Amino acid sequence: RTLAEFSARSGVAHAFDRGEPTDRLTPKRATALFRVLQEALTNVARHACASRVEVALRTLGDRVVLELVDDGIGFDVDADTGAHLGLLSMHERAREIGAELKLRSAPGTGTRLSVTAPLL
């Protein structure tokens, strides 16, 4: 539902690959991943100038991986532009659940965000 609402509000098309469903994800981790996804979608809508976003949620062994890829304008992840509060929030949420957040982007290339967290 979140992705459909995002597309309706932003005009950015989406695709979602849920992979194998799991019930082993703790509520705390599920909430943190959901909040990271919300913040990432907000950033896509506000800054990316994207026409499409792809989201995947997969279980790999004892880990869960959330990936979001957009075809937007990208940005320099190493630039110190001051207030990246949304990115800081995502990193903090990932840290709180023992997850690793990776962000790859460059001007003109879109953005790829991945969060890998333990299931339990």
Tab-separated table of N, CA and C in Angstrom:
chain	number	residue	atom	x	y	z
A	1	ARG	N	0.815	-1.196	0.000
A	1	ARG	CA	0.000	0.000	0.000
A	1	ARG	C	0.858	1.259	0.000
A	2	THR	N	1.931	1.263	0.743
A	2	THR	CA	2.808	2.422	0.812
A	2	THR	C	3.333	2.801	-0.569
A	3	LEU	N	3.756	1.804	-1.356
A	3	LEU	CA	4.284	2.098	-2.685
A	3	LEU	C	3.210	2.651	-3.612
A	4	ALA	N	2.012	2.101	-3.554
A	4	ALA	CA	0.924	2.619	-4.394
A	4	ALA	C	0.599	4.060	-4.011
A	5	GLU	N	0.555	4.344	-2.728
A	5	GLU	CA	0.301	5.717	-2.276
A	5	GLU	C	1.425	6.650	-2.714
A	6	PHE	N	2.663	6.175	-2.605
A	6	PHE	CA	3.813	6.959	-3.050
A	6	PHE	C	3.685	7.312	-4.528
A	7	SER	N	3.387	6.314	-5.362
A	7	SER	CA	3.257	6.553	-6.804
A	7	SER	C	2.121	7.511	-7.114
A	8	ALA	N	1.000	7.355	-6.402
A	8	ALA	CA	-0.149	8.237	-6.630
A	8	ALA	C	0.198	9.689	-6.284
A	9	ARG	N	0.917	9.895	-5.181
A	9	ARG	CA	1.277	11.254	-4.752
A	9	ARG	C	2.376	11.869	-5.607
A	10	SER	N	3.383	11.061	-5.942
A	10	SER	CA	4.585	11.612	-6.583
A	10	SER	C	4.582	11.524	-8.099
A	11	GLY	N	3.785	10.606	-8.657
A	11	GLY	CA	3.824	10.384	-10.093
A	11	GLY	C	4.989	9.514	-10.525
A	12	VAL	N	5.742	8.964	-9.568
A	12	VAL	CA	6.880	8.094	-9.871
A	12	VAL	C	6.383	6.644	-9.889
A	13	ALA	N	6.566	5.988	-11.020
A	13	ALA	CA	6.151	4.590	-11.142
A	13	ALA	C	6.997	3.718	-10.217
A	14	HIS	N	6.437	2.583	-9.805
A	14	HIS	CA	7.192	1.703	-8.926
A	14	HIS	C	7.042	0.243	-9.340
A	15	ALA	N	8.007	-0.536	-8.919
A	15	ALA	CA	7.945	-1.988	-9.037
A	15	ALA	C	8.361	-2.538	-7.682
A	16	PHE	N	7.752	-3.653	-7.275
A	16	PHE	CA	8.061	-4.242	-5.980
A	16	PHE	C	8.287	-5.732	-6.143
A	17	ASP	N	9.434	-6.197	-5.665
A	17	ASP	CA	9.775	-7.616	-5.678
A	17	ASP	C	9.876	-8.066	-4.228
A	18	ARG	N	8.887	-8.805	-3.772
A	18	ARG	CA	8.843	-9.213	-2.369
A	18	ARG	C	9.687	-10.442	-2.102
A	19	GLY	N	10.023	-11.191	-3.104
A	19	GLY	CA	10.794	-12.404	-2.870
A	19	GLY	C	10.009	-13.374	-2.006
A	20	GLU	N	10.716	-14.200	-1.275
A	20	GLU	CA	10.089	-15.169	-0.391
A	20	GLU	C	9.619	-14.480	0.890
A	21	PRO	N	8.358	-14.594	1.243
A	21	PRO	CA	7.891	-13.977	2.481
A	21	PRO	C	8.506	-14.657	3.703
A	22	THR	N	8.670	-13.897	4.759
A	22	THR	CA	9.200	-14.460	5.993
A	22	THR	C	8.413	-13.949	7.184
A	23	ASP	N	8.250	-14.802	8.156
A	23	ASP	CA	7.629	-14.363	9.401
A	23	ASP	C	8.673	-14.342	10.513
A	24	ARG	N	9.949	-14.469	10.127
A	24	ARG	CA	11.019	-14.498	11.117
A	24	ARG	C	11.561	-13.113	11.457
A	25	LEU	N	11.105	-12.090	10.796
A	25	LEU	CA	11.580	-10.734	11.043
A	25	LEU	C	10.920	-10.197	12.308
A	26	THR	N	11.729	-9.726	13.248
A	26	THR	CA	11.168	-9.214	14.499
A	26	THR	C	10.378	-7.930	14.230
A	27	PRO	N	9.394	-7.629	15.063
A	27	PRO	CA	8.617	-6.397	14.877
A	27	PRO	C	9.498	-5.139	14.883
A	28	LYS	N	10.501	-5.104	15.741
A	28	LYS	CA	11.401	-3.938	15.804
A	28	LYS	C	12.140	-3.756	14.479
A	29	ARG	N	12.626	-4.853	13.917
A	29	ARG	CA	13.353	-4.774	12.640
A	29	ARG	C	12.394	-4.429	11.493
A	30	ALA	N	11.209	-5.015	11.516
A	30	ALA	CA	10.222	-4.716	10.472
A	30	ALA	C	9.873	-3.227	10.483
A	31	THR	N	9.659	-2.674	11.665
A	31	THR	CA	9.327	-1.249	11.777
A	31	THR	C	10.483	-0.380	11.291
A	32	ALA	N	11.701	-0.718	11.699
A	32	ALA	CA	12.868	0.070	11.277
A	32	ALA	C	13.027	0.038	9.756
A	33	LEU	N	12.874	-1.142	9.150
A	33	LEU	CA	12.993	-1.246	7.693
A	33	LEU	C	11.888	-0.460	6.997
A	34	PHE	N	10.681	-0.505	7.544
A	34	PHE	CA	9.571	0.255	6.989
A	34	PHE	C	9.863	1.751	7.043
A	35	ARG	N	10.405	2.233	8.161
A	35	ARG	CA	10.728	3.660	8.303
A	35	ARG	C	11.853	4.077	7.357
A	36	VAL	N	12.832	3.209	7.167
A	36	VAL	CA	13.896	3.500	6.192
A	36	VAL	C	13.295	3.608	4.797
A	37	LEU	N	12.403	2.676	4.463
A	37	LEU	CA	11.746	2.717	3.154
A	37	LEU	C	10.955	4.008	2.991
A	38	GLN	N	10.190	4.393	4.000
A	38	GLN	CA	9.423	5.646	3.927
A	38	GLN	C	10.331	6.838	3.678
A	39	GLU	N	11.430	6.928	4.420
A	39	GLU	CA	12.352	8.056	4.262
A	39	GLU	C	13.000	8.044	2.879
A	40	ALA	N	13.387	6.860	2.409
A	40	ALA	CA	13.990	6.752	1.083
A	40	ALA	C	13.011	7.195	-0.003
A	41	LEU	N	11.750	6.783	0.117
A	41	LEU	CA	10.745	7.206	-0.863
A	41	LEU	C	10.506	8.712	-0.798
A	42	THR	N	10.527	9.268	0.400
A	42	THR	CA	10.396	10.722	0.546
A	42	THR	C	11.542	11.419	-0.179
A	43	ASN	N	12.752	10.909	-0.017
A	43	ASN	CA	13.902	11.503	-0.703
A	43	ASN	C	13.773	11.393	-2.219
A	44	VAL	N	13.281	10.261	-2.703
A	44	VAL	CA	13.073	10.105	-4.147
A	44	VAL	C	12.079	11.159	-4.636
A	45	ALA	N	10.972	11.302	-3.924
A	45	ALA	CA	9.938	12.261	-4.344
A	45	ALA	C	10.447	13.701	-4.302
A	46	ARG	N	11.223	14.039	-3.299
A	46	ARG	CA	11.670	15.433	-3.122
A	46	ARG	C	12.871	15.814	-3.968
A	47	HIS	N	13.796	14.868	-4.159
A	47	HIS	CA	15.093	15.261	-4.706
A	47	HIS	C	15.523	14.562	-5.993
A	48	ALA	N	15.017	13.367	-6.261
A	48	ALA	CA	15.618	12.538	-7.309
A	48	ALA	C	15.211	12.891	-8.730
A	49	CYS	N	14.051	13.523	-8.907
A	49	CYS	CA	13.531	13.751	-10.268
A	49	CYS	C	13.462	12.421	-11.027
A	50	ALA	N	13.061	11.377	-10.336
A	50	ALA	CA	13.009	10.036	-10.918
A	50	ALA	C	11.676	9.806	-11.609
A	51	SER	N	11.687	8.892	-12.578
A	51	SER	CA	10.438	8.467	-13.204
A	51	SER	C	10.041	7.069	-12.733
A	52	ARG	N	11.016	6.352	-12.112
A	52	ARG	CA	10.744	4.979	-11.676
A	52	ARG	C	11.599	4.639	-10.455
A	53	VAL	N	11.001	3.858	-9.565
A	53	VAL	CA	11.727	3.338	-8.408
A	53	VAL	C	11.409	1.847	-8.295
A	54	GLU	N	12.431	1.058	-8.008
A	54	GLU	CA	12.258	-0.376	-7.829
A	54	GLU	C	12.629	-0.722	-6.395
A	55	VAL	N	11.766	-1.479	-5.739
A	55	VAL	CA	11.974	-1.883	-4.356
A	55	VAL	C	11.965	-3.404	-4.303
A	56	ALA	N	12.916	-3.959	-3.562
A	56	ALA	CA	12.975	-5.412	-3.381
A	56	ALA	C	13.175	-5.709	-1.902
A	57	LEU	N	12.505	-6.744	-1.434
A	57	LEU	CA	12.659	-7.229	-0.072
A	57	LEU	C	12.907	-8.728	-0.177
A	58	ARG	N	14.106	-9.144	0.226
A	58	ARG	CA	14.489	-10.548	0.059
A	58	ARG	C	15.075	-11.105	1.345
A	59	THR	N	14.898	-12.384	1.539
A	59	THR	CA	15.529	-13.089	2.638
A	59	THR	C	16.693	-13.878	2.067
A	60	LEU	N	17.872	-13.693	2.650
A	60	LEU	CA	19.064	-14.421	2.244
A	60	LEU	C	19.627	-15.102	3.482
A	61	GLY	N	19.330	-16.376	3.634
A	61	GLY	CA	19.780	-17.105	4.821
A	61	GLY	C	19.160	-16.523	6.077
A	62	ASP	N	20.023	-16.054	6.974
A	62	ASP	CA	19.540	-15.497	8.235
A	62	ASP	C	19.486	-13.970	8.207
A	63	ARG	N	19.437	-13.394	6.990
A	63	ARG	CA	19.409	-11.943	6.845
A	63	ARG	C	18.266	-11.541	5.918
A	64	VAL	N	17.821	-10.306	6.083
A	64	VAL	CA	16.823	-9.725	5.191
A	64	VAL	C	17.473	-8.530	4.511
A	65	VAL	N	17.179	-8.367	3.232
A	65	VAL	CA	17.761	-7.274	2.454
A	65	VAL	C	16.641	-6.448	1.847
A	66	LEU	N	16.654	-5.159	2.132
A	66	LEU	CA	15.748	-4.190	1.521
A	66	LEU	C	16.576	-3.381	0.545
A	67	GLU	N	16.133	-3.329	-0.719
A	67	GLU	CA	16.840	-2.555	-1.734
A	67	GLU	C	15.885	-1.604	-2.420
A	68	LEU	N	16.365	-0.408	-2.673
A	68	LEU	CA	15.598	0.588	-3.402
A	68	LEU	C	16.522	1.200	-4.445
A	69	VAL	N	16.068	1.209	-5.703
A	69	VAL	CA	16.853	1.762	-6.802
A	69	VAL	C	15.971	2.732	-7.568
A	70	ASP	N	16.486	3.954	-7.784
A	70	ASP	CA	15.720	4.904	-8.607
A	70	ASP	C	16.526	5.298	-9.831
A	71	ASP	N	15.818	5.818	-10.834
A	71	ASP	CA	16.470	6.243	-12.072
A	71	ASP	C	16.603	7.767	-12.121
A	72	GLY	N	16.728	8.376	-10.969
A	72	GLY	CA	16.774	9.832	-10.871
A	72	GLY	C	18.137	10.431	-11.197
A	73	ILE	N	18.290	11.673	-10.764
A	73	ILE	CA	19.481	12.450	-11.108
A	73	ILE	C	20.701	12.102	-10.273
A	74	GLY	N	20.512	11.355	-9.191
A	74	GLY	CA	21.633	10.969	-8.352
A	74	GLY	C	22.222	12.155	-7.611
A	75	PHE	N	23.248	11.890	-6.824
A	75	PHE	CA	23.926	12.949	-6.081
A	75	PHE	C	25.286	12.445	-5.631
A	76	ASP	N	26.129	13.363	-5.196
A	76	ASP	CA	27.454	13.018	-4.703
A	76	ASP	C	27.317	12.637	-3.238
A	77	VAL	N	27.444	11.348	-2.925
A	77	VAL	CA	27.254	10.892	-1.548
A	77	VAL	C	28.352	11.389	-0.620
A	78	ASP	N	29.482	11.800	-1.169
A	78	ASP	CA	30.587	12.288	-0.341
A	78	ASP	C	30.563	13.796	-0.126
A	79	ALA	N	29.676	14.500	-0.823
A	79	ALA	CA	29.618	15.953	-0.678
A	79	ALA	C	29.049	16.319	0.692
A	80	ASP	N	29.644	17.298	1.327
A	80	ASP	CA	29.157	17.766	2.628
A	80	ASP	C	28.255	18.966	2.371
A	81	THR	N	26.981	18.686	2.182
A	81	THR	CA	26.039	19.775	1.901
A	81	THR	C	25.314	20.233	3.153
A	82	GLY	N	25.727	19.721	4.315
A	82	GLY	CA	25.137	20.204	5.558
A	82	GLY	C	24.034	19.330	6.098
A	83	ALA	N	22.825	19.529	5.623
A	83	ALA	CA	21.663	18.902	6.263
A	83	ALA	C	21.125	17.729	5.458
A	84	HIS	N	21.671	16.571	5.699
A	84	HIS	CA	21.134	15.328	5.129
A	84	HIS	C	20.415	14.589	6.245
A	85	LEU	N	19.443	15.242	6.856
A	85	LEU	CA	18.783	14.658	8.020
A	85	LEU	C	18.100	13.342	7.701
A	86	GLY	N	17.512	13.243	6.524
A	86	GLY	CA	16.859	11.993	6.139
A	86	GLY	C	17.853	10.851	6.049
A	87	LEU	N	19.028	11.107	5.456
A	87	LEU	CA	20.055	10.071	5.360
A	87	LEU	C	20.577	9.691	6.742
A	88	LEU	N	20.785	10.692	7.586
A	88	LEU	CA	21.236	10.417	8.949
A	88	LEU	C	20.215	9.560	9.693
A	89	SER	N	18.943	9.867	9.517
A	89	SER	CA	17.870	9.110	10.158
A	89	SER	C	17.878	7.652	9.690
A	90	MET	N	18.063	7.436	8.394
A	90	MET	CA	18.089	6.075	7.862
A	90	MET	C	19.281	5.300	8.427
A	91	HIS	N	20.448	5.937	8.474
A	91	HIS	CA	21.632	5.279	9.028
A	91	HIS	C	21.426	4.926	10.499
A	92	GLU	N	20.821	5.832	11.259
A	92	GLU	CA	20.572	5.587	12.675
A	92	GLU	C	19.592	4.432	12.880
A	93	ARG	N	18.527	4.400	12.105
A	93	ARG	CA	17.559	3.301	12.217
A	93	ARG	C	18.217	1.965	11.884
A	94	ALA	N	19.050	1.956	10.866
A	94	ALA	CA	19.760	0.725	10.501
A	94	ALA	C	20.692	0.303	11.641
A	95	ARG	N	21.433	1.225	12.187
A	95	ARG	CA	22.366	0.923	13.273
A	95	ARG	C	21.637	0.328	14.477
A	96	GLU	N	20.464	0.871	14.792
A	96	GLU	CA	19.699	0.418	15.956
A	96	GLU	C	19.271	-1.043	15.871
A	97	ILE	N	19.182	-1.582	14.672
A	97	ILE	CA	18.762	-2.987	14.522
A	97	ILE	C	19.918	-3.874	14.048
A	98	GLY	N	21.129	-3.366	14.122
A	98	GLY	CA	22.287	-4.150	13.726
A	98	GLY	C	22.393	-4.364	12.231
A	99	ALA	N	21.833	-3.439	11.467
A	99	ALA	CA	21.828	-3.561	10.005
A	99	ALA	C	22.946	-2.730	9.385
A	100	GLU	N	23.270	-3.072	8.161
A	100	GLU	CA	24.232	-2.310	7.377
A	100	GLU	C	23.475	-1.583	6.269
A	101	LEU	N	23.655	-0.274	6.186
A	101	LEU	CA	23.025	0.521	5.138
A	101	LEU	C	24.109	0.963	4.167
A	102	LYS	N	23.905	0.683	2.904
A	102	LYS	CA	24.831	1.109	1.847
A	102	LYS	C	24.084	2.017	0.897
A	103	LEU	N	24.747	3.067	0.477
A	103	LEU	CA	24.168	4.044	-0.430
A	103	LEU	C	25.153	4.283	-1.551
A	104	ARG	N	24.698	4.043	-2.788
A	104	ARG	CA	25.541	4.296	-3.960
A	104	ARG	C	24.808	5.255	-4.874
A	105	SER	N	25.506	6.309	-5.246
A	105	SER	CA	24.934	7.276	-6.160
A	105	SER	C	26.052	8.159	-6.692
A	106	ALA	N	25.769	8.818	-7.785
A	106	ALA	CA	26.641	9.841	-8.353
A	106	ALA	C	25.755	10.695	-9.249
A	107	PRO	N	26.131	11.944	-9.448
A	107	PRO	CA	25.314	12.788	-10.318
A	107	PRO	C	25.083	12.127	-11.673
A	108	GLY	N	23.813	12.061	-12.067
A	108	GLY	CA	23.434	11.502	-13.359
A	108	GLY	C	23.240	9.997	-13.384
A	109	THR	N	23.366	9.320	-12.240
A	109	THR	CA	23.318	7.858	-12.259
A	109	THR	C	22.177	7.242	-11.465
A	110	GLY	N	21.344	8.019	-10.843
A	110	GLY	CA	20.327	7.444	-9.975
A	110	GLY	C	20.937	7.062	-8.638
A	111	THR	N	20.155	6.405	-7.812
A	111	THR	CA	20.609	6.055	-6.467
A	111	THR	C	20.199	4.632	-6.144
A	112	ARG	N	21.085	3.919	-5.449
A	112	ARG	CA	20.815	2.555	-4.961
A	112	ARG	C	21.070	2.545	-3.465
A	113	LEU	N	20.036	2.155	-2.727
A	113	LEU	CA	20.130	2.034	-1.283
A	113	LEU	C	19.859	0.590	-0.907
A	114	SER	N	20.691	0.030	-0.040
A	114	SER	CA	20.421	-1.318	0.440
A	114	SER	C	20.631	-1.361	1.950
A	115	VAL	N	19.756	-2.103	2.601
A	115	VAL	CA	19.835	-2.317	4.034
A	115	VAL	C	19.809	-3.814	4.257
A	116	THR	N	20.840	-4.325	4.924
A	116	THR	CA	20.940	-5.749	5.232
A	116	THR	C	20.894	-5.912	6.738
A	117	ALA	N	19.901	-6.661	7.217
A	117	ALA	CA	19.687	-6.799	8.653
A	117	ALA	C	19.539	-8.266	9.036
A	118	PRO	N	19.930	-8.605	10.265
A	118	PRO	CA	19.658	-9.956	10.755
A	118	PRO	C	18.154	-10.149	10.898
A	119	LEU	N	17.689	-11.355	10.628
A	119	LEU	CA	16.262	-11.633	10.780
A	119	LEU	C	15.850	-11.634	12.250
A	120	LEU	N	16.663	-12.238	13.104
A	120	LEU	CA	16.310	-12.390	14.512
A	120	LEU	C	17.213	-11.552	15.394
